[in-house]
Amino acid sequence: MIELHNVTYSYPKQNMPTLRDISLQISPGTFLLVVGPSGAGKSTLLRTINGLVPHFYGGALQGRVRVEERDPVEFGPRGMSDLVGLVFQNPEAQFVTQLVEDELAFAMENLNFSQALMRRRVEEALDQLSIADLRGRKVETLSGGQKQLVAIASVLTLQPSILVLDEPTSQLDPQAAEEVLTILQKLNMDLGLTIVLSEHRLERVAQYADRICYLPRRGASPLLGAPREVLAQVDLVPPLVELGRKLDWQPMPLTIKESRPFAENLKRKWNGFRAPAPRPPAPGGTGTTKGVTTSGAGVIGTTKVVTTGLGFRYGEREVLKSISFELGAGELVALMGRNGSGKSTLLKNIVGLLKPQRGGVRVNGQDPAAIPLEQIARHVGFVPQNPGRLLFNETVQGELEFTCRAHNLGTEKIAGLLEQLGLSELREAYPRDLSTGERQRVALASILIAEPGALLLDEPTRGLDYVSKEKLLAILKRLRAQGVTILMASHDVELVAQCATRILLLGNGDIVADGTTRHVMNDSLVFAPQVNKALRDERFLTVADVLALEEAHQHAAQS
Amino acid sequence: MFHTTAWLLWLAAALVPFTLTKNPFYLFIALGAVAVDYYVLCRHSALGKSWGALLWLGTTVALFSILYNVLFVNVGATRLLTLPAYRWTFNEGVVQLGGAITLESLVYGLVSALSLIGLLVAFATFNAVADHYQLLRSAPRFLYQSAIVLSIAVTFVPQMVLAQAEIREAQTLRGHRFRAVRDLIPLFVTLLAEGLEHSITLAESMSARGFGGSGAPSKTRTPLLQIAIAVGLFMVLTGVVALKYVSEKMVGGGAVVVGAALLVSALWRVGRDVHVSRYRRIRWARRDVLLALAAGVILAVWGAGWWSDSLHFIFYPYPRLKMPPFEPLYGAALVLLAAPALLSKMFPHD
């Protein structure tokens, strides 16, 4: 049993508490999902369970916390380690050893287990998670999903009764995320482990949870209840729930399986009705970007990217075999594929950070590898996976001024861009103090201020909540309307469904699918959004698609 | 990869010539030996390659130091040429740029650069090959409770080295050019912040997995030990100050001894609370034994040499450059610094 009674916690030097008067009771064997926007206190709540808060961070904790009759404030994280296993967002950052087997034994060594017991527990953990084949591997050679499974196994060896996971699937592709979540469900079902998991992508996890704890904002009271109860009351919901709410499906479906009867009814109701073919999205926005003239009437972009037979290998490992495609000016293309399929490598080849070993890349007819990087950056902007790698200035404004200075540009456009990206109020803020979504937008701003004609984004929604994703989505649509060519590597099928015009699907070093977003997603079981999985119809990728047809149908029925 | 103890011994042996002497003969031999190690052991590993960029940076700084020495230090009897001199007053002294360029200042700049590059290559090789987990386990147990300190100590440098290439690329893509030392600020600030963030997450993970001992800390013993450590440190520091500034040496010496004893016993008691076991015993292979022997020979030969005639190792080219002394035994001992490269080829499967 996990009990929190009137818990209030403030980090050092902060006036406003992150957790305020929180009271929760979590029964043994519960699968609890903790959701809420960035900065609402999810990670803090999770760390309260094993005593990292307040032991590791300091600050003031009031109220009473009890975990299986133990007080984490008294015992501290070390004393709680046999009871609570904590898995972090980035598995790479938590590995201490180099070998999988050693990593699994690390916690047991710290608790002075005998060698025989350690051997037995390591075997059990490897079997429980079906990763026995990884035992002798170096952790650096594992895929993202495998790393996360090893991280889970490394805390399971202590046989804790509670497993706490802080956004464990945020960096994984849909398939790997599914593998991790299925394992967690199995541990919950078979071993009766209490699972407390925080996650932004509700569409992935809502179906597994027994209860949901929603933290609306920092210092606010949480909402705790059964998934249907909670999801009926909050704004941040997966597309399927949103659709169910809009169409008044009762009981509200949480899984694709539960939504199928409603979807079939809907299809029967439409009974072959087809709305007029949707027109291509009208270009919006006005203004001028580099090499691009935009107006309310139309858009003419100029930046074209062409790859021909591009091949690249890291040592013995061939990552890209023969990649050929063409990006037209003003296209927004999603680059999808499993972790390690070569998405980041392809982006780096396009921007000139890596040189193709076979074939070539042309950006507006020029070879990026033959031009100094700082010059390429004027034409092709690249936002890396970790936006923190770009940020070092004292203020947000300073970050943009730095890029302007580097490109010998004036600073007069900074205010406008900050306004567009919703960062005006944060202009004097220290970038590293911002939330993940805000950091991502600052990194984007620091690239966009140079007005590149093409933009390459590497996993831009990693760790973003729904609100931040909505903001990013709006920015991408606006950029596209301005004629900027965008290539975005992403695992986020819901975001891709909402904004991409085309998908390049990478697999085994090659492009295995290249087509319109509708076609590729409808044809895939893994890279399909929830709405499409429910209705299995190329016309429906997003909630808006379904609602548009439903509206047209109702209109036709009335007239 | 070598046994951690053998590898630490090698590092200790490698640091000896670069910190003890400025004799160019010994420095050349030592640098050559560690460079062979770096080439053989590190050139294929990601961490080794990442160190490459830092080594280039270090070499550039070292070369700059030669130029600085030659242009600003005009002392020495052997004048090579004379440049126009520019003088200005700084902190009530006169600084001169240019003027007489002497052979002595050139040689002194060169040997200083050799020491710096040698230290860098030795650390790069050590870091790229070391098993950081075993290093962590080798740390004294009283440090275990400070997981964050240990994790920063052991992982900060490798993490920074691995991240620097990506951060450099990211900053270049913002149009930044790395031309002068001040252009490195975006690199270093980001490296520092990222490295610290990584170390903190690692320390959190280590604490959450029981690193540093399990169970609730004693409510009475823990504060007592903390007080003992604080008092011990205070006494040692007070004693040192007293020894330096007060004529009564007995008081200062006594405070240092008592303080040190208190500190050691408190830390020993802290370490006793930490009980760890080993999942696998790291065995000494043939190459580990041979490496430890080689390092031991270097330390013994140079230690004995320093003990018997420390002046032999001191090389100072001013006021007039003289041929530095060379003792074949000391030089031969330094050749053994290349043992890791040789042993990794001789016993590849150990």
PDB file of N, CA and C in Angstrom, chain A residues 12-52:
ATOM      1  N   PRO A  12      14.115  23.338  -3.020  1.00  0.00           N
ATOM      2  CA  PRO A  12      14.850  24.431  -2.366  1.00  0.00           C
ATOM      3  C   PRO A  12      14.759  25.720  -3.188  1.00  0.00           C
ATOM      4  N   LYS A  13      14.688  26.806  -2.515  1.00  0.00           N
ATOM      5  CA  LYS A  13      14.662  28.152  -3.119  1.00  0.00           C
ATOM      6  C   LYS A  13      13.452  28.385  -4.013  1.00  0.00           C
ATOM      7  N   GLN A  14      12.399  27.611  -3.805  1.00  0.00           N
ATOM      8  CA  GLN A  14      11.177  27.864  -4.578  1.00  0.00           C
ATOM      9  C   GLN A  14      10.048  28.185  -3.608  1.00  0.00           C
ATOM     10  N   ASN A  15       9.361  29.264  -3.899  1.00  0.00           N
ATOM     11  CA  ASN A  15       8.292  29.689  -2.991  1.00  0.00           C
ATOM     12  C   ASN A  15       7.045  28.834  -3.166  1.00  0.00           C
ATOM     13  N   MET A  16       6.764  28.490  -4.438  1.00  0.00           N
ATOM     14  CA  MET A  16       5.524  27.765  -4.688  1.00  0.00           C
ATOM     15  C   MET A  16       5.762  26.251  -4.593  1.00  0.00           C
ATOM     16  N   PRO A  17       4.956  25.548  -3.801  1.00  0.00           N
ATOM     17  CA  PRO A  17       5.175  24.096  -3.712  1.00  0.00           C
ATOM     18  C   PRO A  17       4.856  23.385  -5.020  1.00  0.00           C
ATOM     19  N   THR A  18       5.616  22.349  -5.307  1.00  0.00           N
ATOM     20  CA  THR A  18       5.352  21.542  -6.512  1.00  0.00           C
ATOM     21  C   THR A  18       4.194  20.584  -6.244  1.00  0.00           C
ATOM     22  N   LEU A  19       4.167  20.016  -5.024  1.00  0.00           N
ATOM     23  CA  LEU A  19       3.031  19.187  -4.608  1.00  0.00           C
ATOM     24  C   LEU A  19       2.358  19.911  -3.446  1.00  0.00           C
ATOM     25  N   ARG A  20       1.044  20.039  -3.531  1.00  0.00           N
ATOM     26  CA  ARG A  20       0.358  20.755  -2.443  1.00  0.00           C
ATOM     27  C   ARG A  20      -0.796  19.905  -1.917  1.00  0.00           C
ATOM     28  N   ASP A  21      -0.676  19.560  -0.658  1.00  0.00           N
ATOM     29  CA  ASP A  21      -1.750  18.891   0.053  1.00  0.00           C
ATOM     30  C   ASP A  21      -2.276  17.655  -0.699  1.00  0.00           C
ATOM     31  N   ILE A  22      -1.345  16.817  -1.108  1.00  0.00           N
ATOM     32  CA  ILE A  22      -1.727  15.626  -1.885  1.00  0.00           C
ATOM     33  C   ILE A  22      -2.056  14.476  -0.937  1.00  0.00           C
ATOM     34  N   SER A  23      -3.192  13.872  -1.134  1.00  0.00           N
ATOM     35  CA  SER A  23      -3.560  12.670  -0.380  1.00  0.00           C
ATOM     36  C   SER A  23      -3.963  11.583  -1.369  1.00  0.00           C
ATOM     37  N   LEU A  24      -3.275  10.458  -1.297  1.00  0.00           N
ATOM     38  CA  LEU A  24      -3.536   9.356  -2.234  1.00  0.00           C
ATOM     39  C   LEU A  24      -3.438   8.036  -1.492  1.00  0.00           C
ATOM     40  N   GLN A  25      -4.151   7.054  -1.955  1.00  0.00           N
ATOM     41  CA  GLN A  25      -3.975   5.688  -1.456  1.00  0.00           C
ATOM     42  C   GLN A  25      -3.924   4.770  -2.664  1.00  0.00           C
ATOM     43  N   ILE A  26      -2.853   4.041  -2.787  1.00  0.00           N
ATOM     44  CA  ILE A  26      -2.716   3.138  -3.930  1.00  0.00           C
ATOM     45  C   ILE A  26      -2.617   1.713  -3.387  1.00  0.00           C
ATOM     46  N   SER A  27      -3.599   0.906  -3.730  1.00  0.00           N
ATOM     47  CA  SER A  27      -3.652  -0.465  -3.199  1.00  0.00           C
ATOM     48  C   SER A  27      -2.592  -1.331  -3.865  1.00  0.00           C
ATOM     49  N   PRO A  28      -2.172  -2.394  -3.174  1.00  0.00           N
ATOM     50  CA  PRO A  28      -1.194  -3.314  -3.774  1.00  0.00           C
ATOM     51  C   PRO A  28      -1.739  -3.903  -5.075  1.00  0.00           C
ATOM     52  N   GLY A  29      -0.872  -4.050  -6.049  1.00  0.00           N
ATOM     53  CA  GLY A  29      -1.254  -4.671  -7.313  1.00  0.00           C
ATOM     54  C   GLY A  29      -1.940  -3.739  -8.294  1.00  0.00           C
ATOM     55  N   THR A  30      -2.001  -2.443  -7.958  1.00  0.00           N
ATOM     56  CA  THR A  30      -2.643  -1.476  -8.870  1.00  0.00           C
ATOM     57  C   THR A  30      -1.682  -1.086  -9.990  1.00  0.00           C
ATOM     58  N   PHE A  31      -2.223  -0.857 -11.174  1.00  0.00           N
ATOM     59  CA  PHE A  31      -1.451  -0.251 -12.273  1.00  0.00           C
ATOM     60  C   PHE A  31      -1.929   1.187 -12.356  1.00  0.00           C
ATOM     61  N   LEU A  32      -1.127   2.082 -11.775  1.00  0.00           N
ATOM     62  CA  LEU A  32      -1.528   3.495 -11.698  1.00  0.00           C
ATOM     63  C   LEU A  32      -0.791   4.302 -12.755  1.00  0.00           C
ATOM     64  N   LEU A  33      -1.549   5.080 -13.493  1.00  0.00           N
ATOM     65  CA  LEU A  33      -0.963   5.950 -14.500  1.00  0.00           C
ATOM     66  C   LEU A  33      -1.009   7.380 -13.983  1.00  0.00           C
ATOM     67  N   VAL A  34       0.146   8.035 -13.961  1.00  0.00           N
ATOM     68  CA  VAL A  34       0.201   9.429 -13.502  1.00  0.00           C
ATOM     69  C   VAL A  34       0.340  10.319 -14.724  1.00  0.00           C
ATOM     70  N   VAL A  35      -0.624  11.191 -14.947  1.00  0.00           N
ATOM     71  CA  VAL A  35      -0.597  12.041 -16.137  1.00  0.00           C
ATOM     72  C   VAL A  35      -0.756  13.497 -15.745  1.00  0.00           C
ATOM     73  N   GLY A  36      -0.456  14.341 -16.713  1.00  0.00           N
ATOM     74  CA  GLY A  36      -0.580  15.776 -16.481  1.00  0.00           C
ATOM     75  C   GLY A  36       0.420  16.511 -17.331  1.00  0.00           C
ATOM     76  N   PRO A  37       0.252  17.814 -17.465  1.00  0.00           N
ATOM     77  CA  PRO A  37       1.178  18.577 -18.307  1.00  0.00           C
ATOM     78  C   PRO A  37       2.582  18.637 -17.706  1.00  0.00           C
ATOM     79  N   SER A  38       3.558  19.016 -18.539  1.00  0.00           N
ATOM     80  CA  SER A  38       4.935  19.166 -18.046  1.00  0.00           C
ATOM     81  C   SER A  38       4.955  20.160 -16.897  1.00  0.00           C
ATOM     82  N   GLY A  39       5.735  19.863 -15.884  1.00  0.00           N
ATOM     83  CA  GLY A  39       5.877  20.787 -14.762  1.00  0.00           C
ATOM     84  C   GLY A  39       4.774  20.668 -13.729  1.00  0.00           C
ATOM     85  N   ALA A  40       3.849  19.706 -13.900  1.00  0.00           N
ATOM     86  CA  ALA A  40       2.741  19.578 -12.942  1.00  0.00           C
ATOM     87  C   ALA A  40       3.170  18.851 -11.679  1.00  0.00           C
ATOM     88  N   GLY A  41       4.327  18.198 -11.713  1.00  0.00           N
ATOM     89  CA  GLY A  41       4.832  17.530 -10.507  1.00  0.00           C
ATOM     90  C   GLY A  41       4.787  16.010 -10.588  1.00  0.00           C
ATOM     91  N   LYS A  42       4.662  15.456 -11.791  1.00  0.00           N
ATOM     92  CA  LYS A  42       4.578  13.988 -11.927  1.00  0.00           C
ATOM     93  C   LYS A  42       5.854  13.323 -11.418  1.00  0.00           C
ATOM     94  N   SER A  43       6.996  13.792 -11.921  1.00  0.00           N
ATOM     95  CA  SER A  43       8.270  13.172 -11.517  1.00  0.00           C
ATOM     96  C   SER A  43       8.504  13.358 -10.028  1.00  0.00           C
ATOM     97  N   THR A  44       8.106  14.497  -9.489  1.00  0.00           N
ATOM     98  CA  THR A  44       8.287  14.750  -8.055  1.00  0.00           C
ATOM     99  C   THR A  44       7.454  13.756  -7.249  1.00  0.00           C
ATOM    100  N   LEU A  45       6.221  13.551  -7.694  1.00  0.00           N
ATOM    101  CA  LEU A  45       5.351  12.607  -6.985  1.00  0.00           C
ATOM    102  C   LEU A  45       5.964  11.206  -7.005  1.00  0.00           C
ATOM    103  N   LEU A  46       6.473  10.809  -8.168  1.00  0.00           N
ATOM    104  CA  LEU A  46       7.074   9.483  -8.295  1.00  0.00           C
ATOM    105  C   LEU A  46       8.286   9.329  -7.361  1.00  0.00           C
ATOM    106  N   ARG A  47       9.072  10.385  -7.292  1.00  0.00           N
ATOM    107  CA  ARG A  47      10.289  10.312  -6.469  1.00  0.00           C
ATOM    108  C   ARG A  47       9.986  10.393  -4.966  1.00  0.00           C
ATOM    109  N   THR A  48       8.784  10.829  -4.639  1.00  0.00           N
ATOM    110  CA  THR A  48       8.394  10.841  -3.227  1.00  0.00           C
ATOM    111  C   THR A  48       8.207   9.404  -2.722  1.00  0.00           C
ATOM    112  N   ILE A  49       7.820   8.521  -3.633  1.00  0.00           N
ATOM    113  CA  ILE A  49       7.510   7.144  -3.223  1.00  0.00           C
ATOM    114  C   ILE A  49       8.764   6.401  -2.757  1.00  0.00           C
ATOM    115  N   ASN A  50       9.916   6.710  -3.351  1.00  0.00           N
ATOM    116  CA  ASN A  50      11.122   5.981  -2.913  1.00  0.00           C
ATOM    117  C   ASN A  50      12.075   6.857  -2.104  1.00  0.00           C
ATOM    118  N   GLY A  51      11.654   8.071  -1.783  1.00  0.00           N
ATOM    119  CA  GLY A  51      12.465   8.909  -0.894  1.00  0.00           C
ATOM    120  C   GLY A  51      13.516   9.755  -1.582  1.00  0.00           C
ATOM    121  N   LEU A  52      13.608   9.663  -2.924  1.00  0.00           N
ATOM    122  CA  LEU A  52      14.567  10.563  -3.598  1.00  0.00           C
ATOM    123  C   LEU A  52      14.178  12.010  -3.304  1.00  0.00           C
TER     124      LEU A  52
END
